[in-house]
């Protein structure tokens, strides 16, 4: 079932949206390796290879490094052994970065991210009750933060609003997990939003359906959600003209 959900996800990106999809080979010795988002943060032409907070995941970086090198990106490696950073804790708004300080990401990891992407402000946000910052929030449009309704999610949003010089619009959904969605601005398609399917989160799906300017694509990720997987976890989005 997980395999089928994954194939549908890739099918939407490649078939429906016409994106170039580079798939990494599975590694049976690394059970979390499908969650590629955690091992790299890519912005413009620069890719930061992270140092995941779970030691069992550190070897995942090697396959990601080879893939990013094949795309001719400027690669920065996180070599400081005191640093940890999971990509699931990194929210890039298009204007700035918010980095969740969680069980997987620490202050030193956030500092290295700030050093890597000097053109952007970087603010840290404490994350207590969730695995990652993006377990309960993500970008749902160019200026729109999707956020869960829990007290922890709302508190994190308040911190982000206080840290930022910019006023973001917010879209509050009843379910924290449903606030993790994938926004894409695709040439010829416009604003595209992949969100959790109505059969998983019916009330949250109704909120997304109010976004009349977006092409809405519901995607089920029921199986990977059982191991804390979210929609953004399985891809690293790179804004690059296809070669």
PDB file of C-alpha atoms in Angstrom:
ATOM      1  CA  UNK A   1       0.000   0.000   0.000  1.00  0.00           C
ATOM      2  CA  UNK A   2       2.811   2.375   0.857  1.00  0.00           C
ATOM      3  CA  UNK A   3       4.435   1.549  -2.479  1.00  0.00           C
ATOM      4  CA  UNK A   4       1.168   2.302  -4.302  1.00  0.00           C
ATOM      5  CA  UNK A   5       0.718   5.654  -2.527  1.00  0.00           C
ATOM      6  CA  UNK A   6       4.296   6.561  -3.370  1.00  0.00           C
ATOM      7  CA  UNK A   7       3.810   5.698  -7.064  1.00  0.00           C
ATOM      8  CA  UNK A   8       0.703   7.899  -7.184  1.00  0.00           C
ATOM      9  CA  UNK A   9       2.685  10.748  -5.610  1.00  0.00           C
ATOM     10  CA  UNK A  10       5.480  10.442  -8.176  1.00  0.00           C
ATOM     11  CA  UNK A  11       2.866  10.070 -10.917  1.00  0.00           C
ATOM     12  CA  UNK A  12       1.302  13.408  -9.982  1.00  0.00           C
ATOM     13  CA  UNK A  13       4.653  15.209  -9.987  1.00  0.00           C
ATOM     14  CA  UNK A  14       5.881  13.663 -13.225  1.00  0.00           C
ATOM     15  CA  UNK A  15       2.711  12.916 -15.209  1.00  0.00           C
ATOM     16  CA  UNK A  16       0.160  15.481 -14.119  1.00  0.00           C
ATOM     17  CA  UNK A  17       2.513  18.421 -13.457  1.00  0.00           C
ATOM     18  CA  UNK A  18       5.266  17.620 -15.959  1.00  0.00           C
ATOM     19  CA  UNK A  19       8.101  17.969 -13.446  1.00  0.00           C
ATOM     20  CA  UNK A  20      11.419  16.248 -13.892  1.00  0.00           C
ATOM     21  CA  UNK A  21      11.648  13.640 -11.122  1.00  0.00           C
ATOM     22  CA  UNK A  22      14.961  12.128 -10.104  1.00  0.00           C
ATOM     23  CA  UNK A  23      14.387   9.042  -7.951  1.00  0.00           C
ATOM     24  CA  UNK A  24      17.050   7.778  -5.580  1.00  0.00           C
ATOM     25  CA  UNK A  25      17.614   4.019  -5.341  1.00  0.00           C
ATOM     26  CA  UNK A  26      16.096   2.341  -2.287  1.00  0.00           C
ATOM     27  CA  UNK A  27      18.550   1.200   0.368  1.00  0.00           C
ATOM     28  CA  UNK A  28      17.183  -1.630   2.503  1.00  0.00           C
ATOM     29  CA  UNK A  29      19.762  -0.923   5.210  1.00  0.00           C
ATOM     30  CA  UNK A  30      18.323   2.601   5.685  1.00  0.00           C
ATOM     31  CA  UNK A  31      14.607   2.231   6.484  1.00  0.00           C
ATOM     32  CA  UNK A  32      13.958   5.997   6.610  1.00  0.00           C
ATOM     33  CA  UNK A  33      15.601   6.742   3.254  1.00  0.00           C
ATOM     34  CA  UNK A  34      12.279   7.447   1.502  1.00  0.00           C
ATOM     35  CA  UNK A  35      12.124  10.670   3.553  1.00  0.00           C
ATOM     36  CA  UNK A  36      14.636  12.494   1.363  1.00  0.00           C
ATOM     37  CA  UNK A  37      13.553  15.960   2.530  1.00  0.00           C
ATOM     38  CA  UNK A  38      15.508  15.548   5.769  1.00  0.00           C
ATOM     39  CA  UNK A  39      18.947  15.143   4.207  1.00  0.00           C
ATOM     40  CA  UNK A  40      19.141  18.262   2.023  1.00  0.00           C
ATOM     41  CA  UNK A  41      17.968  21.872   1.974  1.00  0.00           C
ATOM     42  CA  UNK A  42      18.090  23.392  -1.504  1.00  0.00           C
ATOM     43  CA  UNK A  43      17.620  27.079  -2.237  1.00  0.00           C
ATOM     44  CA  UNK A  44      18.409  28.584  -5.629  1.00  0.00           C
ATOM     45  CA  UNK A  45      21.704  27.047  -6.800  1.00  0.00           C
ATOM     46  CA  UNK A  46      22.940  25.963  -3.372  1.00  0.00           C
ATOM     47  CA  UNK A  47      22.301  22.634  -1.635  1.00  0.00           C
ATOM     48  CA  UNK A  48      23.093  22.115   2.042  1.00  0.00           C
ATOM     49  CA  UNK A  49      23.577  18.445   2.906  1.00  0.00           C
ATOM     50  CA  UNK A  50      22.331  18.115   6.459  1.00  0.00           C
ATOM     51  CA  UNK A  51      23.479  16.055   9.418  1.00  0.00           C
ATOM     52  CA  UNK A  52      20.265  14.264  10.444  1.00  0.00           C
ATOM     53  CA  UNK A  53      19.420  14.181  14.132  1.00  0.00           C
ATOM     54  CA  UNK A  54      18.977  10.394  14.186  1.00  0.00           C
ATOM     55  CA  UNK A  55      22.437   8.771  13.859  1.00  0.00           C
ATOM     56  CA  UNK A  56      20.845   5.842  11.981  1.00  0.00           C
ATOM     57  CA  UNK A  57      20.040   8.238   9.114  1.00  0.00           C
ATOM     58  CA  UNK A  58      23.455   9.828   8.540  1.00  0.00           C
ATOM     59  CA  UNK A  59      24.419   7.457   5.704  1.00  0.00           C
ATOM     60  CA  UNK A  60      21.387   8.619   3.693  1.00  0.00           C
ATOM     61  CA  UNK A  61      23.343  11.758   2.821  1.00  0.00           C
ATOM     62  CA  UNK A  62      25.695   9.867   0.465  1.00  0.00           C
ATOM     63  CA  UNK A  63      23.045   9.017  -2.167  1.00  0.00           C
ATOM     64  CA  UNK A  64      21.624  12.547  -1.942  1.00  0.00           C
ATOM     65  CA  UNK A  65      25.069  14.041  -2.479  1.00  0.00           C
ATOM     66  CA  UNK A  66      25.551  12.045  -5.694  1.00  0.00           C
ATOM     67  CA  UNK A  67      22.113  13.106  -6.976  1.00  0.00           C
ATOM     68  CA  UNK A  68      22.677  16.800  -6.247  1.00  0.00           C
ATOM     69  CA  UNK A  69      26.141  16.699  -7.817  1.00  0.00           C
ATOM     70  CA  UNK A  70      24.534  15.346 -10.989  1.00  0.00           C
ATOM     71  CA  UNK A  71      22.383  18.507 -11.066  1.00  0.00           C
ATOM     72  CA  UNK A  72      25.475  20.761 -10.843  1.00  0.00           C
ATOM     73  CA  UNK A  73      24.362  22.497  -7.651  1.00  0.00           C
ATOM     74  CA  UNK A  74      26.796  24.217  -5.284  1.00  0.00           C
ATOM     75  CA  UNK A  75      27.067  21.686  -2.467  1.00  0.00           C
ATOM     76  CA  UNK A  76      27.763  22.574   1.156  1.00  0.00           C
ATOM     77  CA  UNK A  77      28.333  19.727   3.617  1.00  0.00           C
ATOM     78  CA  UNK A  78      27.517  19.956   7.307  1.00  0.00           C
ATOM     79  CA  UNK A  79      30.652  18.505   8.881  1.00  0.00           C
ATOM     80  CA  UNK A  80      30.438  19.955  12.401  1.00  0.00           C
ATOM     81  CA  UNK A  81      29.796  16.979  14.685  1.00  0.00           C
ATOM     82  CA  UNK A  82      27.958  19.201  17.172  1.00  0.00           C
ATOM     83  CA  UNK A  83      25.355  20.145  14.559  1.00  0.00           C
ATOM     84  CA  UNK A  84      22.132  18.337  13.722  1.00  0.00           C
ATOM     85  CA  UNK A  85      19.559  19.406  11.161  1.00  0.00           C
ATOM     86  CA  UNK A  86      16.588  17.640   9.567  1.00  0.00           C
ATOM     87  CA  UNK A  87      15.067  19.225   6.473  1.00  0.00           C
ATOM     88  CA  UNK A  88      11.619  18.592   7.967  1.00  0.00           C
ATOM     89  CA  UNK A  89      12.454  21.350  10.464  1.00  0.00           C
ATOM     90  CA  UNK A  90      13.218  23.891   7.719  1.00  0.00           C
ATOM     91  CA  UNK A  91      10.414  26.081   6.395  1.00  0.00           C
ATOM     92  CA  UNK A  92      11.468  28.370   3.526  1.00  0.00           C
ATOM     93  CA  UNK A  93       8.817  30.987   2.827  1.00  0.00           C
ATOM     94  CA  UNK A  94      10.425  32.460  -0.285  1.00  0.00           C
ATOM     95  CA  UNK A  95      11.541  35.425   1.853  1.00  0.00           C
ATOM     96  CA  UNK A  96      13.206  33.825   4.868  1.00  0.00           C
ATOM     97  CA  UNK A  97      13.843  30.577   6.718  1.00  0.00           C
ATOM     98  CA  UNK A  98      12.229  29.336   9.906  1.00  0.00           C
ATOM     99  CA  UNK A  99      14.086  26.469  11.556  1.00  0.00           C
ATOM    100  CA  UNK A 100      12.412  24.292  14.162  1.00  0.00           C
ATOM    101  CA  UNK A 101      14.543  23.430  17.187  1.00  0.00           C
ATOM    102  CA  UNK A 102      13.337  19.884  17.831  1.00  0.00           C
ATOM    103  CA  UNK A 103      14.593  16.491  18.956  1.00  0.00           C
ATOM    104  CA  UNK A 104      16.255  16.253  15.506  1.00  0.00           C
ATOM    105  CA  UNK A 105      17.556  19.794  14.912  1.00  0.00           C
ATOM    106  CA  UNK A 106      19.728  21.936  17.187  1.00  0.00           C
ATOM    107  CA  UNK A 107      20.937  25.533  17.367  1.00  0.00           C
ATOM    108  CA  UNK A 108      24.275  24.732  15.714  1.00  0.00           C
ATOM    109  CA  UNK A 109      22.475  23.162  12.759  1.00  0.00           C
ATOM    110  CA  UNK A 110      20.381  26.323  12.382  1.00  0.00           C
ATOM    111  CA  UNK A 111      23.541  28.476  12.528  1.00  0.00           C
ATOM    112  CA  UNK A 112      25.183  26.503   9.709  1.00  0.00           C
ATOM    113  CA  UNK A 113      22.026  26.881   7.616  1.00  0.00           C
ATOM    114  CA  UNK A 114      22.162  30.656   8.223  1.00  0.00           C
ATOM    115  CA  UNK A 115      25.838  30.735   7.194  1.00  0.00           C
ATOM    116  CA  UNK A 116      25.003  28.778   4.021  1.00  0.00           C
ATOM    117  CA  UNK A 117      22.093  30.968   2.891  1.00  0.00           C
ATOM    118  CA  UNK A 118      23.383  34.400   3.835  1.00  0.00           C
ATOM    119  CA  UNK A 119      20.907  36.284   1.623  1.00  0.00           C
ATOM    120  CA  UNK A 120      17.983  35.259   3.844  1.00  0.00           C
ATOM    121  CA  UNK A 121      16.998  35.883   7.441  1.00  0.00           C
ATOM    122  CA  UNK A 122      16.909  32.723   9.567  1.00  0.00           C
ATOM    123  CA  UNK A 123      14.798  32.490  12.731  1.00  0.00           C
ATOM    124  CA  UNK A 124      14.490  29.551  15.117  1.00  0.00           C
ATOM    125  CA  UNK A 125      11.210  28.187  16.473  1.00  0.00           C
ATOM    126  CA  UNK A 126      10.969  25.775  19.443  1.00  0.00           C
ATOM    127  CA  UNK A 127       9.188  22.499  18.540  1.00  0.00           C
ATOM    128  CA  UNK A 128       8.067  20.382  21.487  1.00  0.00           C
ATOM    129  CA  UNK A 129       5.226  17.973  20.777  1.00  0.00           C
ATOM    130  CA  UNK A 130       5.968  17.032  17.155  1.00  0.00           C
ATOM    131  CA  UNK A 131       8.784  15.374  15.270  1.00  0.00           C
ATOM    132  CA  UNK A 132       9.454  18.399  13.041  1.00  0.00           C
ATOM    133  CA  UNK A 133       8.357  21.990  12.480  1.00  0.00           C
ATOM    134  CA  UNK A 134       6.692  20.943   9.226  1.00  0.00           C
ATOM    135  CA  UNK A 135       4.707  18.247  11.055  1.00  0.00           C
ATOM    136  CA  UNK A 136       2.119  21.011  11.606  1.00  0.00           C
ATOM    137  CA  UNK A 137       2.840  23.773   9.077  1.00  0.00           C
ATOM    138  CA  UNK A 138       4.017  24.433   5.525  1.00  0.00           C
ATOM    139  CA  UNK A 139       3.648  26.967   2.733  1.00  0.00           C
ATOM    140  CA  UNK A 140       0.289  26.732   0.941  1.00  0.00           C
ATOM    141  CA  UNK A 141       0.916  29.668  -1.409  1.00  0.00           C
ATOM    142  CA  UNK A 142       3.448  32.438  -2.105  1.00  0.00           C
ATOM    143  CA  UNK A 143       2.556  34.285   1.107  1.00  0.00           C
ATOM    144  CA  UNK A 144       0.328  31.733   2.812  1.00  0.00           C
ATOM    145  CA  UNK A 145       1.288  29.555   5.792  1.00  0.00           C
ATOM    146  CA  UNK A 146      -0.883  26.484   6.387  1.00  0.00           C
ATOM    147  CA  UNK A 147      -1.017  25.800  10.124  1.00  0.00           C
ATOM    148  CA  UNK A 148      -2.637  23.212  12.365  1.00  0.00           C
ATOM    149  CA  UNK A 149      -5.122  24.084  15.089  1.00  0.00           C
ATOM    150  CA  UNK A 150      -3.358  22.546  18.077  1.00  0.00           C
ATOM    151  CA  UNK A 151      -2.074  24.776  20.839  1.00  0.00           C
ATOM    152  CA  UNK A 152       1.536  23.840  19.984  1.00  0.00           C
ATOM    153  CA  UNK A 153       1.064  24.699  16.295  1.00  0.00           C
ATOM    154  CA  UNK A 154      -0.585  28.034  17.056  1.00  0.00           C
ATOM    155  CA  UNK A 155       2.161  28.891  19.541  1.00  0.00           C
ATOM    156  CA  UNK A 156       4.825  28.151  16.913  1.00  0.00           C
ATOM    157  CA  UNK A 157       2.992  30.343  14.399  1.00  0.00           C
ATOM    158  CA  UNK A 158       2.914  33.185  16.915  1.00  0.00           C
ATOM    159  CA  UNK A 159       6.688  32.832  17.365  1.00  0.00           C
ATOM    160  CA  UNK A 160       7.186  32.961  13.581  1.00  0.00           C
ATOM    161  CA  UNK A 161       5.002  36.078  13.317  1.00  0.00           C
ATOM    162  CA  UNK A 162       6.972  37.790  16.088  1.00  0.00           C
ATOM    163  CA  UNK A 163      10.321  36.892  14.476  1.00  0.00           C
ATOM    164  CA  UNK A 164       9.408  38.118  11.003  1.00  0.00           C
ATOM    165  CA  UNK A 165       9.297  41.628   9.574  1.00  0.00           C
ATOM    166  CA  UNK A 166       6.785  40.347   7.038  1.00  0.00           C
ATOM    167  CA  UNK A 167       3.061  39.745   7.431  1.00  0.00           C
ATOM    168  CA  UNK A 168       2.037  36.320   6.155  1.00  0.00           C
ATOM    169  CA  UNK A 169      -1.503  35.204   5.491  1.00  0.00           C
ATOM    170  CA  UNK A 170      -2.487  32.055   7.355  1.00  0.00           C
ATOM    171  CA  UNK A 171      -4.710  29.114   6.533  1.00  0.00           C
ATOM    172  CA  UNK A 172      -5.721  27.241   9.688  1.00  0.00           C
ATOM    173  CA  UNK A 173      -6.783  23.611   9.270  1.00  0.00           C
ATOM    174  CA  UNK A 174      -8.349  21.455  12.013  1.00  0.00           C
ATOM    175  CA  UNK A 175      -5.720  18.679  11.765  1.00  0.00           C
ATOM    176  CA  UNK A 176      -2.043  19.399  12.377  1.00  0.00           C
ATOM    177  CA  UNK A 177      -0.874  16.652  10.007  1.00  0.00           C
ATOM    178  CA  UNK A 178      -2.992  18.075   7.176  1.00  0.00           C
ATOM    179  CA  UNK A 179      -1.187  21.420   7.464  1.00  0.00           C
ATOM    180  CA  UNK A 180       1.775  19.743   5.777  1.00  0.00           C
ATOM    181  CA  UNK A 181       1.081  20.328   2.086  1.00  0.00           C
ATOM    182  CA  UNK A 182       3.147  20.985  -1.034  1.00  0.00           C
ATOM    183  CA  UNK A 183       2.789  24.290  -2.854  1.00  0.00           C
ATOM    184  CA  UNK A 184       4.228  24.581  -6.366  1.00  0.00           C
ATOM    185  CA  UNK A 185       4.182  27.413  -8.876  1.00  0.00           C
ATOM    186  CA  UNK A 186       4.291  25.427 -12.111  1.00  0.00           C
ATOM    187  CA  UNK A 187       4.662  27.125 -15.503  1.00  0.00           C
ATOM    188  CA  UNK A 188       1.454  26.582 -17.523  1.00  0.00           C
ATOM    189  CA  UNK A 189      -0.388  25.286 -14.428  1.00  0.00           C
ATOM    190  CA  UNK A 190      -0.108  28.250 -12.035  1.00  0.00           C
ATOM    191  CA  UNK A 191      -0.629  27.734  -8.299  1.00  0.00           C
ATOM    192  CA  UNK A 192      -0.715  24.019  -7.474  1.00  0.00           C
ATOM    193  CA  UNK A 193      -1.354  22.558  -4.033  1.00  0.00           C
ATOM    194  CA  UNK A 194      -0.941  18.906  -3.081  1.00  0.00           C
ATOM    195  CA  UNK A 195      -2.848  18.301   0.141  1.00  0.00           C
ATOM    196  CA  UNK A 196      -3.939  15.356   2.268  1.00  0.00           C
ATOM    197  CA  UNK A 197      -6.902  13.451   0.864  1.00  0.00           C
ATOM    198  CA  UNK A 198     -10.491  13.960   2.114  1.00  0.00           C
ATOM    199  CA  UNK A 199     -10.710  10.313   3.185  1.00  0.00           C
ATOM    200  CA  UNK A 200      -7.845  10.992   5.632  1.00  0.00           C
ATOM    201  CA  UNK A 201      -8.792  14.461   6.892  1.00  0.00           C
ATOM    202  CA  UNK A 202     -12.280  15.434   5.666  1.00  0.00           C
ATOM    203  CA  UNK A 203     -12.560  18.675   7.669  1.00  0.00           C
ATOM    204  CA  UNK A 204      -9.126  19.937   6.658  1.00  0.00           C
ATOM    205  CA  UNK A 205      -9.782  19.029   3.011  1.00  0.00           C
ATOM    206  CA  UNK A 206     -12.837  21.327   3.097  1.00  0.00           C
ATOM    207  CA  UNK A 207     -10.603  24.217   4.157  1.00  0.00           C
ATOM    208  CA  UNK A 208      -8.222  23.626   1.229  1.00  0.00           C
ATOM    209  CA  UNK A 209     -11.184  23.516  -1.151  1.00  0.00           C
ATOM    210  CA  UNK A 210     -11.786  27.216  -0.389  1.00  0.00           C
ATOM    211  CA  UNK A 211      -8.545  28.082  -2.208  1.00  0.00           C
ATOM    212  CA  UNK A 212     -10.155  28.951  -5.523  1.00  0.00           C
ATOM    213  CA  UNK A 213      -6.956  30.193  -7.205  1.00  0.00           C
ATOM    214  CA  UNK A 214      -5.119  26.891  -6.747  1.00  0.00           C
ATOM    215  CA  UNK A 215      -5.138  23.664  -8.717  1.00  0.00           C
ATOM    216  CA  UNK A 216      -5.883  21.326  -5.810  1.00  0.00           C
ATOM    217  CA  UNK A 217      -4.606  17.744  -5.886  1.00  0.00           C
ATOM    218  CA  UNK A 218      -5.539  15.485  -2.958  1.00  0.00           C
ATOM    219  CA  UNK A 219      -2.891  12.873  -2.150  1.00  0.00           C
ATOM    220  CA  UNK A 220      -3.205  10.088   0.413  1.00  0.00           C
ATOM    221  CA  UNK A 221      -0.153   9.200   2.453  1.00  0.00           C
ATOM    222  CA  UNK A 222      -1.848   6.990   5.034  1.00  0.00           C
ATOM    223  CA  UNK A 223       0.927   4.414   5.229  1.00  0.00           C
ATOM    224  CA  UNK A 224       3.961   6.679   5.563  1.00  0.00           C
ATOM    225  CA  UNK A 225       2.014   8.758   8.106  1.00  0.00           C
ATOM    226  CA  UNK A 226       2.203   5.718  10.408  1.00  0.00           C
ATOM    227  CA  UNK A 227       5.936   6.390  10.717  1.00  0.00           C
ATOM    228  CA  UNK A 228       5.632  10.194  10.998  1.00  0.00           C
ATOM    229  CA  UNK A 229       5.821  10.756   7.234  1.00  0.00           C
ATOM    230  CA  UNK A 230       4.188  13.854   5.735  1.00  0.00           C
ATOM    231  CA  UNK A 231       3.596  14.996   2.145  1.00  0.00           C
ATOM    232  CA  UNK A 232       6.730  17.153   1.994  1.00  0.00           C
ATOM    233  CA  UNK A 233       8.960  14.343   3.369  1.00  0.00           C
ATOM    234  CA  UNK A 234       9.352  12.355   0.152  1.00  0.00           C
ATOM    235  CA  UNK A 235      10.781  15.028  -2.132  1.00  0.00           C
ATOM    236  CA  UNK A 236      13.298  17.853  -2.329  1.00  0.00           C
ATOM    237  CA  UNK A 237      11.919  20.521  -4.644  1.00  0.00           C
ATOM    238  CA  UNK A 238      14.509  22.205  -6.830  1.00  0.00           C
ATOM    239  CA  UNK A 239      13.716  25.204  -8.988  1.00  0.00           C
ATOM    240  CA  UNK A 240      15.899  24.492 -12.006  1.00  0.00           C
ATOM    241  CA  UNK A 241      15.268  24.570 -15.712  1.00  0.00           C
ATOM    242  CA  UNK A 242      15.328  21.015 -17.044  1.00  0.00           C
ATOM    243  CA  UNK A 243      18.590  20.222 -18.789  1.00  0.00           C
TER     244      UNK A 243
END
